[in-house]
Amino acid sequence: MRILVVEDETKLAEALKRGLELKGFTVDWLADGDKARTRIMLYKDEYDLILLDLMLPDVGGDTICRDVREAGVMTPIIMLTARDEMEYKIDLLNSGADDYVTKPFSFDELIARIQAVLRRPAETLPGILAIRDIELDSGKHTVEKAGKSIPLTLKEFSLVELFMRHPNEAMPREAILDHVWSFDFPGFSNVLDVHMKNLRKKLDDYDDVEPLFETIRGVGYRLNG
Ligand code: CA
């Protein structure tokens, strides 16, 4: 497993590199945001995960995240942020990050988040699921809509897979959160709404009488098959 660390604080970066290498990861470190963006675009398949600092001197981590997602890079990204405001967290997730940790964080917390993001859904269940014009291949980790490949982040993929395994069922928010975020996500269930909004943009046809993803007031969401 190869991780790209983008962080301009040398001490923190060196500590992360050392710690992650002790856990068996291969780690590349860049301190420069612009170089990191170029590296991610060019070598996206080389990395299993990117740890991206929000406050970089040249270009912000959120901008990098948005840019590489727009370029179709789906590598999991965990943001390292010093800010802890709710609004800002939503903004980060909207930029396409899979998760974030707030500085100062413990190394154990970071490892837990990395493991959660890298954890893939069980692949023992049937491989191809199809509903309406959407087809999901859990082995290949791909989703197509009307034959066209739709790039999804890991979290988005897990959500679509969960819904497609339970079509036409009202899924309670807690069950969805438990399934997709394997460890405690303290008091921040807005994260689900943010991801659902992103998924609707990618997969829903707004002219349908019945939306693909329906909000069930007071319960959660339902995928209408
Ligand atoms: Ca920084």
Coordinates of C-alpha atoms and ligand atoms in Angstrom, one line a residue:
M1 CA 0.0 0.0 0.0
R2 CA 1.4 3.3 -1.1
I3 CA 0.4 6.6 0.5
L4 CA 1.1 10.1 -0.7
V5 CA 1.5 12.6 2.2
V6 CA 1.1 16.3 1.2
E7 CA 2.0 18.4 4.2
D8 CA 4.2 21.5 4.5
E9 CA 5.0 21.1 8.2
T10 CA 8.3 19.2 8.1
K11 CA 8.1 17.8 11.6
L12 CA 4.6 16.5 11.2
A13 CA 5.3 15.1 7.7
E14 CA 8.4 13.3 8.9
A15 CA 6.5 11.9 11.9
L16 CA 3.7 10.7 9.6
K17 CA 6.1 9.1 7.2
R18 CA 8.0 7.3 9.9
G19 CA 4.8 6.1 11.7
L20 CA 3.1 4.9 8.5
E21 CA 6.3 3.1 7.3
L22 CA 6.4 1.3 10.6
K23 CA 2.8 0.2 9.9
G24 CA 4.0 -1.3 6.6
F25 CA 2.9 1.5 4.2
T26 CA 5.2 2.9 1.5
V27 CA 5.1 6.7 1.8
D28 CA 6.0 9.5 -0.5
W29 CA 6.0 13.0 0.9
L30 CA 5.5 16.4 -0.9
A31 CA 5.4 19.8 0.8
D32 CA 4.3 21.7 -2.2
G33 CA 0.6 21.8 -3.2
D34 CA 1.1 22.5 -6.8
K35 CA 3.6 19.7 -7.3
A36 CA 1.3 17.4 -5.4
R37 CA -1.6 18.2 -7.7
T38 CA 0.5 17.4 -10.7
R39 CA 1.9 14.2 -9.2
I40 CA -1.6 13.0 -8.3
M41 CA -2.9 13.7 -11.8
L42 CA 0.0 11.9 -13.4
Y43 CA 0.5 9.0 -11.0
K44 CA -3.0 8.5 -9.6
D45 CA -2.8 4.7 -10.0
E46 CA 0.4 4.5 -7.9
Y47 CA -1.3 5.6 -4.7
D48 CA -3.9 3.7 -2.6
L49 CA -4.5 6.8 -0.4
I50 CA -3.6 10.5 -0.2
L51 CA -3.2 12.4 3.1
L52 CA -3.8 16.0 2.1
D53 CA -3.1 19.0 4.3
L54 CA -5.7 21.8 4.0
M55 CA -3.5 24.7 4.7
L56 CA -0.6 24.7 2.2
P57 CA 1.3 27.8 1.4
D58 CA 0.7 27.8 -2.4
V59 CA -2.6 26.1 -3.2
G60 CA -5.2 24.9 -0.6
G61 CA -5.8 21.2 -0.1
D62 CA -9.5 21.7 -0.8
T63 CA -8.7 23.2 -4.2
I64 CA -6.4 20.3 -5.0
C65 CA -9.0 17.8 -4.0
R66 CA -11.7 19.5 -6.1
D67 CA -9.3 19.7 -9.1
V68 CA -8.2 16.1 -9.0
R69 CA -11.8 14.8 -8.5
E70 CA -12.9 16.9 -11.5
A71 CA -10.1 15.2 -13.5
G72 CA -11.6 11.8 -12.6
V73 CA -9.1 10.8 -9.9
M74 CA -10.9 8.6 -7.4
T75 CA -8.1 7.7 -5.1
P76 CA -9.3 8.0 -1.4
I77 CA -8.3 11.3 0.1
I78 CA -8.2 12.1 3.8
M79 CA -7.8 15.8 4.6
L80 CA -5.6 17.0 7.4
T81 CA -7.3 20.1 8.8
A82 CA -6.8 22.5 11.6
R83 CA -10.3 23.8 11.4
D84 CA -13.1 22.2 13.2
E85 CA -16.2 24.1 12.1
M86 CA -19.2 22.1 10.9
E87 CA -19.7 24.3 7.8
Y88 CA -16.2 23.7 6.8
K89 CA -16.4 20.0 7.2
I90 CA -19.3 19.9 4.8
D91 CA -17.4 22.0 2.4
L92 CA -14.4 19.6 2.6
L93 CA -16.6 16.6 1.9
N94 CA -18.2 18.5 -1.0
S95 CA -14.8 19.0 -2.4
G96 CA -14.6 15.2 -2.8
A97 CA -12.6 14.2 0.2
D98 CA -13.5 10.8 1.7
D99 CA -12.8 11.8 5.3
Y100 CA -10.8 14.3 7.4
V101 CA -8.9 14.5 10.7
T102 CA -8.6 17.6 12.7
K103 CA -5.2 18.6 14.0
P104 CA -3.9 17.8 16.5
F105 CA -4.8 14.2 15.9
S106 CA -3.4 11.1 17.5
F107 CA -1.6 8.7 15.2
D108 CA -4.0 5.9 16.3
E109 CA -7.0 8.0 15.2
L110 CA -5.3 8.6 11.8
I111 CA -4.7 4.9 11.4
A112 CA -8.3 4.1 12.3
R113 CA -9.5 6.6 9.6
I114 CA -7.1 5.2 7.0
Q115 CA -8.2 1.6 7.7
A116 CA -11.9 2.7 7.5
V117 CA -11.4 4.5 4.2
L118 CA -9.4 1.6 2.7
R119 CA -11.9 -1.1 3.9
R120 CA -13.7 -2.4 0.8
P121 CA -17.1 -3.9 1.0
A122 CA -17.3 -7.7 1.3
E123 CA -16.8 -9.2 -2.1
T124 CA -18.4 -12.5 -1.4
L125 CA -21.8 -11.2 -2.3
P126 CA -23.1 -11.4 -5.9
G127 CA -21.0 -9.4 -8.3
I128 CA -23.3 -7.5 -10.6
L129 CA -26.3 -5.5 -9.4
A130 CA -28.7 -3.7 -11.8
I131 CA -31.5 -1.3 -11.2
R132 CA -33.1 1.0 -13.7
D133 CA -30.2 2.0 -16.0
I134 CA -27.6 1.6 -13.3
E135 CA -25.2 -1.3 -13.1
L136 CA -22.8 -1.9 -10.3
D137 CA -19.9 -4.4 -10.5
S138 CA -18.7 -5.1 -6.9
G139 CA -15.7 -7.1 -8.1
K140 CA -14.5 -4.4 -10.4
H141 CA -15.7 -1.6 -8.2
T142 CA -17.4 0.2 -11.1
V143 CA -20.8 1.8 -11.6
E144 CA -22.3 2.5 -15.0
K145 CA -25.3 4.6 -15.8
A146 CA -26.9 3.9 -19.2
G147 CA -23.6 2.1 -20.2
K148 CA -21.5 5.1 -19.2
S149 CA -18.9 4.7 -16.4
I150 CA -19.6 7.0 -13.4
P151 CA -16.6 7.8 -11.3
L152 CA -17.4 7.4 -7.6
T153 CA -15.4 7.8 -4.4
L154 CA -15.1 4.8 -2.1
K155 CA -17.8 6.1 0.2
E156 CA -20.1 6.8 -2.6
F157 CA -19.6 3.4 -4.0
S158 CA -20.3 1.8 -0.7
L159 CA -23.5 3.8 -0.4
V160 CA -24.7 2.8 -3.9
E161 CA -23.9 -0.8 -3.2
L162 CA -25.8 -0.8 0.1
F163 CA -28.9 0.7 -1.6
M164 CA -28.8 -1.6 -4.5
R165 CA -28.7 -4.6 -2.2
H166 CA -31.8 -3.2 -0.5
P167 CA -33.9 -1.8 -3.3
N168 CA -37.3 -0.2 -2.4
E169 CA -36.5 -0.4 1.4
A170 CA -36.6 2.6 3.6
M171 CA -33.1 2.5 5.0
P172 CA -32.7 4.2 8.4
R173 CA -30.0 6.8 8.6
E174 CA -28.3 5.0 11.5
A175 CA -28.1 1.7 9.5
I176 CA -26.6 3.5 6.6
L177 CA -24.0 5.4 8.7
D178 CA -23.1 2.1 10.5
H179 CA -22.6 0.4 7.2
V180 CA -20.6 3.0 5.4
W181 CA -18.6 4.5 8.3
S182 CA -17.3 1.6 10.2
F183 CA -16.1 3.6 13.2
D184 CA -17.7 6.3 15.2
F185 CA -18.5 9.4 13.4
P186 CA -19.4 11.6 16.4
G187 CA -22.6 13.6 16.0
F188 CA -22.1 14.3 12.4
S189 CA -24.8 12.6 10.4
N190 CA -24.9 15.6 7.9
V191 CA -22.1 13.8 6.2
L192 CA -24.7 11.3 4.9
D193 CA -26.8 14.1 3.3
V194 CA -23.7 15.6 1.7
H195 CA -22.8 12.3 0.1
M196 CA -26.5 11.6 -1.0
K197 CA -26.6 15.0 -2.6
N198 CA -23.4 14.2 -4.6
L199 CA -24.8 10.8 -5.5
R200 CA -28.0 12.3 -6.8
K201 CA -26.0 14.6 -9.0
K202 CA -24.2 11.7 -10.5
L203 CA -26.9 9.1 -10.8
D204 CA -30.4 10.6 -10.6
D205 CA -32.4 11.7 -13.6
Y206 CA -34.3 14.7 -12.4
D207 CA -37.1 14.3 -14.9
D208 CA -38.1 11.0 -13.4
V209 CA -41.5 11.0 -11.7
E210 CA -40.0 8.9 -8.9
P211 CA -36.5 9.9 -7.9
L212 CA -33.8 7.2 -7.7
F213 CA -32.9 8.2 -4.2
E214 CA -35.9 9.3 -2.1
T215 CA -35.6 11.1 1.2
I216 CA -37.9 9.4 3.7
R217 CA -38.7 12.0 6.3
G218 CA -37.7 11.1 9.8
V219 CA -36.2 7.8 8.7
G220 CA -33.5 8.0 6.0
Y221 CA -33.3 7.2 2.3
R222 CA -34.8 4.7 -0.1
L223 CA -33.6 3.6 -3.5
N224 CA -36.6 3.3 -5.8
G225 CA -36.1 0.4 -8.2
Ligands
CA1 CA 0.0 23.3 6.6

